[in-house]
Every structure is written in C-alpha cells, then in structure tokens.
mmCIF file with all atom_site columns, C-alpha atoms and ligand atoms in Angstrom:
data_model
loop_
_atom_site.group_PDB
_atom_site.id
_atom_site.type_symbol
_atom_site.label_atom_id
_atom_site.label_alt_id
_atom_site.label_comp_id
_atom_site.label_asym_id
_atom_site.label_entity_id
_atom_site.label_seq_id
_atom_site.pdbx_PDB_ins_code
_atom_site.Cartn_x
_atom_site.Cartn_y
_atom_site.Cartn_z
_atom_site.occupancy
_atom_site.B_iso_or_equiv
_atom_site.pdbx_formal_charge
_atom_site.auth_seq_id
_atom_site.auth_comp_id
_atom_site.auth_asym_id
_atom_site.auth_atom_id
_atom_site.pdbx_PDB_model_num
ATOM   1   C  CA  . MET A 1 1   ? 0.505   12.455  0.289  1.00 45.00 ? 585  MET A CA  1
ATOM   2   C  CA  . ALA A 1 2   ? 3.524   10.766  2.274  1.00 49.00 ? 586  ALA A CA  1
ATOM   3   C  CA  . VAL A 1 3   ? 1.838   9.331   5.352  1.00 52.00 ? 587  VAL A CA  1
ATOM   4   C  CA  . GLY A 1 4   ? 4.317   6.887   5.901  1.00 55.00 ? 588  GLY A CA  1
ATOM   5   C  CA  . LYS A 1 5   ? 6.416   3.572   4.832  1.00 57.00 ? 589  LYS A CA  1
ATOM   6   C  CA  . GLU A 1 6   ? 4.968   1.397   3.136  1.00 57.00 ? 590  GLU A CA  1
ATOM   7   C  CA  . GLU A 1 7   ? 5.734   -2.070  3.196  1.00 52.00 ? 591  GLU A CA  1
ATOM   8   C  CA  . VAL A 1 8   ? 6.964   -4.637  0.829  1.00 55.00 ? 592  VAL A CA  1
ATOM   9   C  CA  . GLU A 1 9   ? 5.473   -7.209  1.876  1.00 65.00 ? 593  GLU A CA  1
ATOM   10  C  CA  . GLU A 1 10  ? 2.836   -8.873  -0.262 1.00 79.00 ? 594  GLU A CA  1
ATOM   11  C  CA  . ILE A 1 11  ? -1.046  -9.362  1.260  1.00 87.00 ? 595  ILE A CA  1
ATOM   12  C  CA  . VAL A 1 12  ? -1.784  -13.070 1.108  1.00 90.00 ? 596  VAL A CA  1
ATOM   13  C  CA  . LYS A 1 13  ? -5.657  -13.231 0.430  1.00 91.00 ? 597  LYS A CA  1
ATOM   14  C  CA  . ALA A 1 14  ? -8.176  -15.600 -1.192 1.00 93.00 ? 598  ALA A CA  1
ATOM   15  C  CA  . ARG A 1 15  ? -8.503  -16.067 -5.296 1.00 92.00 ? 599  ARG A CA  1
ATOM   16  C  CA  . THR A 1 16  ? -11.826 -15.328 -5.018 1.00 93.00 ? 600  THR A CA  1
ATOM   17  C  CA  . ASP A 1 17  ? -11.241 -12.408 -2.621 1.00 93.00 ? 601  ASP A CA  1
ATOM   18  C  CA  . LYS A 1 18  ? -11.849 -9.153  -5.088 1.00 91.00 ? 602  LYS A CA  1
ATOM   19  C  CA  . ARG A 1 19  ? -10.762 -6.601  -2.194 1.00 94.00 ? 603  ARG A CA  1
ATOM   20  C  CA  . GLU A 1 20  ? -7.419  -4.809  -2.205 1.00 94.00 ? 604  GLU A CA  1
ATOM   21  C  CA  . TYR A 1 21  ? -5.236  -4.193  0.559  1.00 94.00 ? 605  TYR A CA  1
ATOM   22  C  CA  . ARG A 1 22  ? -2.443  -2.022  1.569  1.00 94.00 ? 606  ARG A CA  1
ATOM   23  C  CA  . ARG A 1 23  ? -0.516  -2.031  4.612  1.00 93.00 ? 607  ARG A CA  1
ATOM   24  C  CA  . ILE A 1 24  ? 1.451   0.864   5.721  1.00 93.00 ? 608  ILE A CA  1
ATOM   25  C  CA  . VAL A 1 25  ? 3.689   2.456   9.314  1.00 94.00 ? 609  VAL A CA  1
ATOM   26  C  CA  . LEU A 1 26  ? 2.863   5.279   10.553 1.00 93.00 ? 610  LEU A CA  1
ATOM   27  C  CA  . PRO A 1 27  ? 5.237   7.961   11.136 1.00 95.00 ? 611  PRO A CA  1
ATOM   28  C  CA  . ASN A 1 28  ? 4.476   7.101   14.960 1.00 92.00 ? 612  ASN A CA  1
ATOM   29  C  CA  . SER A 1 29  ? 4.686   3.597   14.150 1.00 93.00 ? 613  SER A CA  1
ATOM   30  C  CA  . LEU A 1 30  ? 1.171   2.544   14.230 1.00 93.00 ? 614  LEU A CA  1
ATOM   31  C  CA  . GLU A 1 31  ? 0.513   0.118   12.441 1.00 94.00 ? 615  GLU A CA  1
ATOM   32  C  CA  . VAL A 1 32  ? -2.170  0.426   9.599  1.00 95.00 ? 616  VAL A CA  1
ATOM   33  C  CA  . LEU A 1 33  ? -4.248  -2.045  7.271  1.00 95.00 ? 617  LEU A CA  1
ATOM   34  C  CA  . LEU A 1 34  ? -6.201  -0.463  4.774  1.00 95.00 ? 618  LEU A CA  1
ATOM   35  C  CA  . ILE A 1 35  ? -8.782  -2.281  2.973  1.00 95.00 ? 619  ILE A CA  1
ATOM   36  C  CA  . SER A 1 36  ? -10.663 -1.480  -0.141 1.00 95.00 ? 620  SER A CA  1
ATOM   37  C  CA  . ASP A 1 37  ? -13.784 -2.585  -1.594 1.00 94.00 ? 621  ASP A CA  1
ATOM   38  C  CA  . PRO A 1 38  ? -15.991 -0.421  -3.602 1.00 90.00 ? 622  PRO A CA  1
ATOM   39  C  CA  . ASP A 1 39  ? -19.037 -3.420  -3.844 1.00 91.00 ? 623  ASP A CA  1
ATOM   40  C  CA  . THR A 1 40  ? -20.079 -1.815  0.141  1.00 92.00 ? 624  THR A CA  1
ATOM   41  C  CA  . ASP A 1 41  ? -22.055 -0.123  1.434  1.00 91.00 ? 625  ASP A CA  1
ATOM   42  C  CA  . LYS A 1 42  ? -20.345 1.389   4.180  1.00 96.00 ? 626  LYS A CA  1
ATOM   43  C  CA  . CYS A 1 43  ? -17.083 2.215   6.043  1.00 97.00 ? 627  CYS A CA  1
ATOM   44  C  CA  . ALA A 1 44  ? -15.382 0.325   8.991  1.00 98.00 ? 628  ALA A CA  1
ATOM   45  C  CA  . ALA A 1 45  ? -12.661 1.059   11.030 1.00 98.00 ? 629  ALA A CA  1
ATOM   46  C  CA  . SER A 1 46  ? -11.273 -0.536  14.279 1.00 98.00 ? 630  SER A CA  1
ATOM   47  C  CA  . MET A 1 47  ? -8.441  0.035   16.735 1.00 97.00 ? 631  MET A CA  1
ATOM   48  C  CA  . ASP A 1 48  ? -6.506  -2.530  18.326 1.00 97.00 ? 632  ASP A CA  1
ATOM   49  C  CA  . VAL A 1 49  ? -4.321  -1.463  21.693 1.00 95.00 ? 633  VAL A CA  1
ATOM   50  C  CA  . SER A 1 50  ? -1.496  -4.394  22.619 1.00 94.00 ? 634  SER A CA  1
ATOM   51  C  CA  . VAL A 1 51  ? -2.832  -4.446  25.715 1.00 95.00 ? 635  VAL A CA  1
ATOM   52  C  CA  . GLY A 1 52  ? -5.571  -6.238  27.841 1.00 96.00 ? 636  GLY A CA  1
ATOM   53  C  CA  . ALA A 1 53  ? -6.985  -7.610  30.682 1.00 95.00 ? 637  ALA A CA  1
ATOM   54  C  CA  . PHE A 1 54  ? -4.095  -9.653  31.946 1.00 95.00 ? 638  PHE A CA  1
ATOM   55  C  CA  . SER A 1 55  ? -1.446  -5.819  32.400 1.00 95.00 ? 639  SER A CA  1
ATOM   56  C  CA  . ASP A 1 56  ? -4.287  -5.132  34.568 1.00 94.00 ? 640  ASP A CA  1
ATOM   57  C  CA  . PRO A 1 57  ? -2.546  -4.633  38.611 1.00 92.00 ? 641  PRO A CA  1
ATOM   58  C  CA  . ASP A 1 58  ? -3.563  -6.512  41.210 1.00 89.00 ? 642  ASP A CA  1
ATOM   59  C  CA  . GLY A 1 59  ? -5.925  -4.755  43.762 1.00 89.00 ? 643  GLY A CA  1
ATOM   60  C  CA  . LEU A 1 60  ? -7.455  -2.948  40.424 1.00 92.00 ? 644  LEU A CA  1
ATOM   61  C  CA  . GLU A 1 61  ? -8.793  -6.563  38.207 1.00 92.00 ? 645  GLU A CA  1
ATOM   62  C  CA  . GLY A 1 62  ? -10.993 -5.143  35.572 1.00 94.00 ? 646  GLY A CA  1
ATOM   63  C  CA  . LEU A 1 63  ? -9.327  -1.516  35.051 1.00 95.00 ? 647  LEU A CA  1
ATOM   64  C  CA  . ALA A 1 64  ? -8.930  -2.540  30.638 1.00 95.00 ? 648  ALA A CA  1
ATOM   65  C  CA  . HIS A 1 65  ? -11.972 -3.134  30.389 1.00 95.00 ? 649  HIS A CA  1
ATOM   66  C  CA  . PHE A 1 66  ? -12.935 -0.004  31.903 1.00 95.00 ? 650  PHE A CA  1
ATOM   67  C  CA  . LEU A 1 67  ? -10.840 2.133   30.354 1.00 94.00 ? 651  LEU A CA  1
ATOM   68  C  CA  . GLU A 1 68  ? -12.582 0.543   26.964 1.00 93.00 ? 652  GLU A CA  1
ATOM   69  C  CA  . HIS A 1 69  ? -15.637 1.923   28.991 1.00 92.00 ? 653  HIS A CA  1
ATOM   70  C  CA  . MET A 1 70  ? -14.593 5.876   29.719 1.00 92.00 ? 654  MET A CA  1
ATOM   71  C  CA  . LEU A 1 71  ? -12.744 6.299   26.339 1.00 91.00 ? 655  LEU A CA  1
ATOM   72  C  CA  . PHE A 1 72  ? -15.925 6.073   24.347 1.00 88.00 ? 656  PHE A CA  1
ATOM   73  C  CA  . TYR A 1 73  ? -17.587 8.934   26.859 1.00 88.00 ? 657  TYR A CA  1
ATOM   74  C  CA  . ALA A 1 74  ? -15.295 12.426  25.473 1.00 92.00 ? 658  ALA A CA  1
ATOM   75  C  CA  . SER A 1 75  ? -12.439 13.452  23.643 1.00 95.00 ? 659  SER A CA  1
ATOM   76  C  CA  . GLU A 1 76  ? -10.619 17.169  24.291 1.00 95.00 ? 660  GLU A CA  1
ATOM   77  C  CA  . LYS A 1 77  ? -11.681 17.967  20.553 1.00 97.00 ? 661  LYS A CA  1
ATOM   78  C  CA  . TYR A 1 78  ? -15.400 17.046  21.710 1.00 96.00 ? 662  TYR A CA  1
ATOM   79  C  CA  . PRO A 1 79  ? -15.759 17.020  24.642 1.00 95.00 ? 663  PRO A CA  1
ATOM   80  C  CA  . LEU A 1 80  ? -19.810 16.536  24.747 1.00 95.00 ? 664  LEU A CA  1
ATOM   81  C  CA  . GLU A 1 81  ? -19.841 13.369  26.495 1.00 92.00 ? 665  GLU A CA  1
ATOM   82  C  CA  . ASP A 1 82  ? -21.649 10.838  23.844 1.00 90.00 ? 666  ASP A CA  1
ATOM   83  C  CA  . SER A 1 83  ? -21.613 12.111  20.921 1.00 95.00 ? 667  SER A CA  1
ATOM   84  C  CA  . TYR A 1 84  ? -19.143 9.995   19.599 1.00 96.00 ? 668  TYR A CA  1
ATOM   85  C  CA  . SER A 1 85  ? -22.019 7.442   20.073 1.00 95.00 ? 669  SER A CA  1
ATOM   86  C  CA  . LYS A 1 86  ? -24.862 9.940   18.612 1.00 96.00 ? 670  LYS A CA  1
ATOM   87  C  CA  . TYR A 1 87  ? -22.695 10.654  15.617 1.00 97.00 ? 671  TYR A CA  1
ATOM   88  C  CA  . ILE A 1 88  ? -22.933 7.403   14.793 1.00 98.00 ? 672  ILE A CA  1
ATOM   89  C  CA  . ILE A 1 89  ? -26.332 6.298   15.222 1.00 97.00 ? 673  ILE A CA  1
ATOM   90  C  CA  . GLU A 1 90  ? -27.371 9.302   13.314 1.00 98.00 ? 674  GLU A CA  1
ATOM   91  C  CA  . HIS A 1 91  ? -25.342 8.436   10.102 1.00 98.00 ? 675  HIS A CA  1
ATOM   92  C  CA  . GLY A 1 92  ? -26.646 5.509   9.984  1.00 98.00 ? 676  GLY A CA  1
ATOM   93  C  CA  . GLY A 1 93  ? -23.505 3.128   12.228 1.00 98.00 ? 677  GLY A CA  1
ATOM   94  C  CA  . ARG A 1 94  ? -22.993 0.835   14.718 1.00 97.00 ? 678  ARG A CA  1
ATOM   95  C  CA  . THR A 1 95  ? -19.851 1.019   17.611 1.00 97.00 ? 679  THR A CA  1
ATOM   96  C  CA  . ASN A 1 96  ? -18.665 -1.540  20.362 1.00 96.00 ? 680  ASN A CA  1
ATOM   97  C  CA  . ALA A 1 97  ? -15.560 -2.002  21.738 1.00 95.00 ? 681  ALA A CA  1
ATOM   98  C  CA  . TYR A 1 98  ? -14.215 -5.479  23.610 1.00 95.00 ? 682  TYR A CA  1
ATOM   99  C  CA  . THR A 1 99  ? -11.526 -5.794  26.471 1.00 95.00 ? 683  THR A CA  1
ATOM   100 C  CA  . SER A 1 100 ? -9.505  -9.338  25.606 1.00 94.00 ? 684  SER A CA  1
ATOM   101 C  CA  . SER A 1 101 ? -6.584  -10.763 27.798 1.00 95.00 ? 685  SER A CA  1
ATOM   102 C  CA  . GLU A 1 102 ? -4.098  -9.299  25.713 1.00 96.00 ? 686  GLU A CA  1
ATOM   103 C  CA  . HIS A 1 103 ? -5.968  -6.976  22.708 1.00 96.00 ? 687  HIS A CA  1
ATOM   104 C  CA  . THR A 1 104 ? -8.255  -3.651  23.411 1.00 96.00 ? 688  THR A CA  1
ATOM   105 C  CA  . ASN A 1 105 ? -9.605  -2.938  20.282 1.00 96.00 ? 689  ASN A CA  1
ATOM   106 C  CA  . TYR A 1 106 ? -12.778 -0.832  19.664 1.00 96.00 ? 690  TYR A CA  1
ATOM   107 C  CA  . TYR A 1 107 ? -14.311 -0.249  16.004 1.00 97.00 ? 691  TYR A CA  1
ATOM   108 C  CA  . PHE A 1 108 ? -16.963 1.509   14.578 1.00 98.00 ? 692  PHE A CA  1
ATOM   109 C  CA  . ASP A 1 109 ? -19.402 1.276   11.072 1.00 98.00 ? 693  ASP A CA  1
ATOM   110 C  CA  . ILE A 1 110 ? -21.078 3.849   8.935  1.00 98.00 ? 694  ILE A CA  1
ATOM   111 C  CA  . ASN A 1 111 ? -22.083 5.512   6.250  1.00 97.00 ? 695  ASN A CA  1
ATOM   112 C  CA  . ALA A 1 112 ? -19.100 6.314   3.645  1.00 95.00 ? 696  ALA A CA  1
ATOM   113 C  CA  . ASP A 1 113 ? -19.982 10.085  2.999  1.00 95.00 ? 697  ASP A CA  1
ATOM   114 C  CA  . ALA A 1 114 ? -19.895 10.727  7.183  1.00 97.00 ? 698  ALA A CA  1
ATOM   115 C  CA  . PHE A 1 115 ? -16.623 8.326   7.297  1.00 97.00 ? 699  PHE A CA  1
ATOM   116 C  CA  . GLU A 1 116 ? -13.910 10.994  7.471  1.00 97.00 ? 700  GLU A CA  1
ATOM   117 C  CA  . GLU A 1 117 ? -15.551 12.631  10.878 1.00 98.00 ? 701  GLU A CA  1
ATOM   118 C  CA  . ALA A 1 118 ? -16.436 9.701   12.637 1.00 98.00 ? 702  ALA A CA  1
ATOM   119 C  CA  . LEU A 1 119 ? -13.072 8.526   11.853 1.00 97.00 ? 703  LEU A CA  1
ATOM   120 C  CA  . ASP A 1 120 ? -11.718 11.871  13.430 1.00 97.00 ? 704  ASP A CA  1
ATOM   121 C  CA  . ARG A 1 121 ? -14.191 11.913  16.339 1.00 97.00 ? 705  ARG A CA  1
ATOM   122 C  CA  . PHE A 1 122 ? -12.735 8.147   17.191 1.00 97.00 ? 706  PHE A CA  1
ATOM   123 C  CA  . ALA A 1 123 ? -8.793  8.886   16.898 1.00 96.00 ? 707  ALA A CA  1
ATOM   124 C  CA  . GLN A 1 124 ? -9.404  11.829  19.883 1.00 96.00 ? 708  GLN A CA  1
ATOM   125 C  CA  . PHE A 1 125 ? -10.176 9.261   22.156 1.00 95.00 ? 709  PHE A CA  1
ATOM   126 C  CA  . PHE A 1 126 ? -6.244  7.931   21.757 1.00 94.00 ? 710  PHE A CA  1
ATOM   127 C  CA  . ILE A 1 127 ? -5.248  11.385  21.232 1.00 94.00 ? 711  ILE A CA  1
ATOM   128 C  CA  . ASN A 1 128 ? -6.624  13.150  24.104 1.00 95.00 ? 712  ASN A CA  1
ATOM   129 C  CA  . PRO A 1 129 ? -9.465  11.672  25.886 1.00 94.00 ? 713  PRO A CA  1
ATOM   130 C  CA  . LEU A 1 130 ? -11.739 13.603  28.468 1.00 92.00 ? 714  LEU A CA  1
ATOM   131 C  CA  . MET A 1 131 ? -12.437 11.795  31.961 1.00 89.00 ? 715  MET A CA  1
ATOM   132 C  CA  . SER A 1 132 ? -14.414 13.651  34.056 1.00 89.00 ? 716  SER A CA  1
ATOM   133 C  CA  . ALA A 1 133 ? -14.484 12.464  37.434 1.00 89.00 ? 717  ALA A CA  1
ATOM   134 C  CA  . ASP A 1 134 ? -18.290 12.340  37.282 1.00 90.00 ? 718  ASP A CA  1
ATOM   135 C  CA  . ALA A 1 135 ? -17.835 10.447  34.881 1.00 90.00 ? 719  ALA A CA  1
ATOM   136 C  CA  . THR A 1 136 ? -15.417 7.835   36.157 1.00 91.00 ? 720  THR A CA  1
ATOM   137 C  CA  . MET A 1 137 ? -17.931 7.799   38.995 1.00 92.00 ? 721  MET A CA  1
ATOM   138 C  CA  . ARG A 1 138 ? -20.606 6.709   36.898 1.00 92.00 ? 722  ARG A CA  1
ATOM   139 C  CA  . GLU A 1 139 ? -18.858 3.851   34.542 1.00 91.00 ? 723  GLU A CA  1
ATOM   140 C  CA  . ILE A 1 140 ? -17.875 2.338   37.683 1.00 94.00 ? 724  ILE A CA  1
ATOM   141 C  CA  . LYS A 1 141 ? -21.272 1.644   38.138 1.00 94.00 ? 725  LYS A CA  1
ATOM   142 C  CA  . ALA A 1 142 ? -22.293 1.054   34.686 1.00 93.00 ? 726  ALA A CA  1
ATOM   143 C  CA  . VAL A 1 143 ? -18.798 -2.396  34.386 1.00 93.00 ? 727  VAL A CA  1
ATOM   144 C  CA  . ASP A 1 144 ? -20.300 -3.166  37.861 1.00 94.00 ? 728  ASP A CA  1
ATOM   145 C  CA  . SER A 1 145 ? -24.246 -3.732  36.326 1.00 95.00 ? 729  SER A CA  1
ATOM   146 C  CA  . GLU A 1 146 ? -21.873 -5.662  33.556 1.00 94.00 ? 730  GLU A CA  1
ATOM   147 C  CA  . ASN A 1 147 ? -20.591 -7.961  36.107 1.00 94.00 ? 731  ASN A CA  1
ATOM   148 C  CA  . GLN A 1 148 ? -23.989 -8.533  38.052 1.00 95.00 ? 732  GLN A CA  1
ATOM   149 C  CA  . LYS A 1 149 ? -25.472 -9.494  34.447 1.00 95.00 ? 733  LYS A CA  1
ATOM   150 C  CA  . ASN A 1 150 ? -22.748 -11.884 34.278 1.00 94.00 ? 734  ASN A CA  1
ATOM   151 C  CA  . LEU A 1 151 ? -23.461 -13.138 36.841 1.00 93.00 ? 735  LEU A CA  1
ATOM   152 C  CA  . LEU A 1 152 ? -26.358 -14.667 35.355 1.00 95.00 ? 736  LEU A CA  1
ATOM   153 C  CA  . SER A 1 153 ? -24.711 -15.875 32.566 1.00 95.00 ? 737  SER A CA  1
ATOM   154 C  CA  . ASP A 1 154 ? -23.888 -19.514 32.449 1.00 96.00 ? 738  ASP A CA  1
ATOM   155 C  CA  . GLY A 1 155 ? -21.325 -18.760 30.382 1.00 95.00 ? 739  GLY A CA  1
ATOM   156 C  CA  . TRP A 1 156 ? -19.878 -16.172 32.188 1.00 93.00 ? 740  TRP A CA  1
ATOM   157 C  CA  . ARG A 1 157 ? -19.759 -18.533 35.636 1.00 95.00 ? 741  ARG A CA  1
ATOM   158 C  CA  . MET A 1 158 ? -17.894 -21.486 33.738 1.00 95.00 ? 742  MET A CA  1
ATOM   159 C  CA  . ASN A 1 159 ? -15.182 -18.567 32.178 1.00 92.00 ? 743  ASN A CA  1
ATOM   160 C  CA  . GLN A 1 160 ? -14.845 -17.633 36.008 1.00 93.00 ? 744  GLN A CA  1
ATOM   161 C  CA  . LEU A 1 161 ? -14.436 -20.838 37.160 1.00 94.00 ? 745  LEU A CA  1
ATOM   162 C  CA  . GLN A 1 162 ? -12.228 -21.855 34.799 1.00 94.00 ? 746  GLN A CA  1
ATOM   163 C  CA  . LYS A 1 163 ? -9.423  -18.659 35.735 1.00 92.00 ? 747  LYS A CA  1
ATOM   164 C  CA  . HIS A 1 164 ? -10.486 -19.642 39.428 1.00 93.00 ? 748  HIS A CA  1
ATOM   165 C  CA  . LEU A 1 165 ? -8.533  -23.426 38.949 1.00 95.00 ? 749  LEU A CA  1
ATOM   166 C  CA  . SER A 1 166 ? -5.606  -22.306 36.929 1.00 94.00 ? 750  SER A CA  1
ATOM   167 C  CA  . ALA A 1 167 ? -2.979  -21.557 37.459 1.00 94.00 ? 751  ALA A CA  1
ATOM   168 C  CA  . ALA A 1 168 ? -2.718  -18.320 40.386 1.00 92.00 ? 752  ALA A CA  1
ATOM   169 C  CA  . ASP A 1 169 ? 0.294   -16.862 39.391 1.00 92.00 ? 753  ASP A CA  1
ATOM   170 C  CA  . HIS A 1 170 ? -0.521  -16.474 35.700 1.00 93.00 ? 754  HIS A CA  1
ATOM   171 C  CA  . PRO A 1 171 ? -2.205  -13.114 34.458 1.00 92.00 ? 755  PRO A CA  1
ATOM   172 C  CA  . TYR A 1 172 ? -5.645  -16.041 33.077 1.00 93.00 ? 756  TYR A CA  1
ATOM   173 C  CA  . HIS A 1 173 ? -6.008  -16.100 37.054 1.00 92.00 ? 757  HIS A CA  1
ATOM   174 C  CA  . LYS A 1 174 ? -7.197  -13.385 37.644 1.00 92.00 ? 758  LYS A CA  1
ATOM   175 C  CA  . PHE A 1 175 ? -11.019 -11.671 37.711 1.00 91.00 ? 759  PHE A CA  1
ATOM   176 C  CA  . SER A 1 176 ? -10.768 -9.270  34.652 1.00 91.00 ? 760  SER A CA  1
ATOM   177 C  CA  . THR A 1 177 ? -14.266 -7.536  33.814 1.00 91.00 ? 761  THR A CA  1
ATOM   178 C  CA  . GLY A 1 178 ? -13.999 -5.603  36.936 1.00 92.00 ? 762  GLY A CA  1
ATOM   179 C  CA  . GLN A 1 179 ? -16.787 -4.784  39.676 1.00 92.00 ? 763  GLN A CA  1
ATOM   180 C  CA  . GLU A 1 180 ? -17.152 -1.697  41.570 1.00 91.00 ? 764  GLU A CA  1
ATOM   181 C  CA  . LEU A 1 181 ? -15.559 -3.161  44.777 1.00 89.00 ? 765  LEU A CA  1
ATOM   182 C  CA  . THR A 1 182 ? -12.095 -3.551  42.724 1.00 90.00 ? 766  THR A CA  1
ATOM   183 C  CA  . LEU A 1 183 ? -12.644 -0.254  40.784 1.00 90.00 ? 767  LEU A CA  1
ATOM   184 C  CA  . ASP A 1 184 ? -13.529 2.587   43.204 1.00 84.00 ? 768  ASP A CA  1
ATOM   185 C  CA  . TYR A 1 185 ? -10.091 2.806   45.118 1.00 72.00 ? 769  TYR A CA  1
ATOM   186 C  CA  . ASN A 1 186 ? -12.289 4.110   48.009 1.00 71.00 ? 770  ASN A CA  1
ATOM   187 C  CA  . LYS A 1 187 ? -14.139 1.293   48.999 1.00 70.00 ? 771  LYS A CA  1
ATOM   188 C  CA  . ASN A 1 188 ? -11.397 -1.281  46.671 1.00 65.00 ? 772  ASN A CA  1
ATOM   189 C  CA  . SER A 1 189 ? -8.747  0.351   49.826 1.00 58.00 ? 773  SER A CA  1
ATOM   190 C  CA  . LEU A 1 190 ? -11.445 -0.045  52.889 1.00 51.00 ? 774  LEU A CA  1
ATOM   191 C  CA  . THR A 1 191 ? -12.119 -3.784  52.045 1.00 48.00 ? 775  THR A CA  1
ATOM   192 C  CA  . GLN A 1 192 ? -8.175  -4.378  52.139 1.00 47.00 ? 776  GLN A CA  1
ATOM   193 C  CA  . CYS A 1 193 ? -7.994  -2.580  55.911 1.00 44.00 ? 777  CYS A CA  1
ATOM   194 C  CA  . SER A 1 194 ? -10.916 -4.009  57.491 1.00 38.00 ? 778  SER A CA  1
HETATM 195 ZN ZN1 . ZN  B 2 .   ? -18.389 -3.574  28.870 1.00 63.62 ? 1149 ZN  B ZN1 1
#
C-alpha cells in the first residue's frame, strides 16, 4: 500500500533496542514515526502539533491550552461528547494531552484490538473537530478551575514568577495556561474597557 514517501535515512537506535522503526511522510506532509514492538500488550499513538502557548495572541492568553481541551470533546464524525474518552477507557486505555511553549501534544494507548477505531476517532479531532458554543463555555470554566488549582501549587507559582521576571517582549513572559478572564471574550473586553 502506497501510504507516503519513505525516507531513506537510517534511524539510529540503541543496540539493545529490539523495536523496529520506520519514518514516512504522508501526502499531506504529516511526518510519521512508526514503531513496532511485538512484545507490548498495547498500541499507542501521539500527535504533536508545532504550535503552543508562544503563539497565543495578546489578550487571549491560554488559547492554545484551551484548544487542547476543546479538541477532545467531539468531532463531526463522532459527535457524541466525550465518546472518544469513553471508548478509550472501555478498551483498557488512557488518554491525555499537554500544551508547552511551542508544541501541543495529544496521545493515547489502548488494547491492540481496539487501536484502529481509536486512531480514527483520534484523527477526526484534527480533521473536523466539533466545537459547540455550549461546550466552549464549559471548557473555559474547566481551564479556569485548572488555573485555580495551579494557584495553590508552589511549582506553578514559581513557574509564573519566572515568566513574570523574564523579558517582557519575549513570548515566554506571557501567562500561558489561561483563565476565564483571558479566554471569555465578553469578560475579557469588559475588563479592558473598564
Ligand atoms: Zn489543561
């Protein structure tokens, strides 16, 4: 099956690593690293998007993190909210995602016999995500409560302090995780006007 252009470069791996690796580039330019390990009892996939909190527009701090939350809700092909997470859990898997400065990464693992459907459900988030107004408002609240939790953590407080003390014209300086005040456009513009 011709899935894409195969790169000729050799993949360097440890001598003790018995897994097989293959890198392909799909016709849509998506770079894929395939890893085969017949000894594992699960399959896994991860999707990395080279955009993170550094790309948040001014005045919408936390947008990349918020989008990370939103994608897992539903897609046009699988419109039932949270059906992806339910499918993963019911088939012995786990799923999560994170947003860093320049990347947003989504991943899951699952029992091998359920991998193909899980991968399709996962791929639909990036092809045709479904973002209802109702879910958007709920998820702004979820990001806000995540921030409330972070406020109680020394690690997160140190992280924000470091950002605050860095050069103001560098994207690292920005508040990256978001809260209701930065993400809810109505409140956001009201705040700026007052
Ligand atoms: Zn989050």
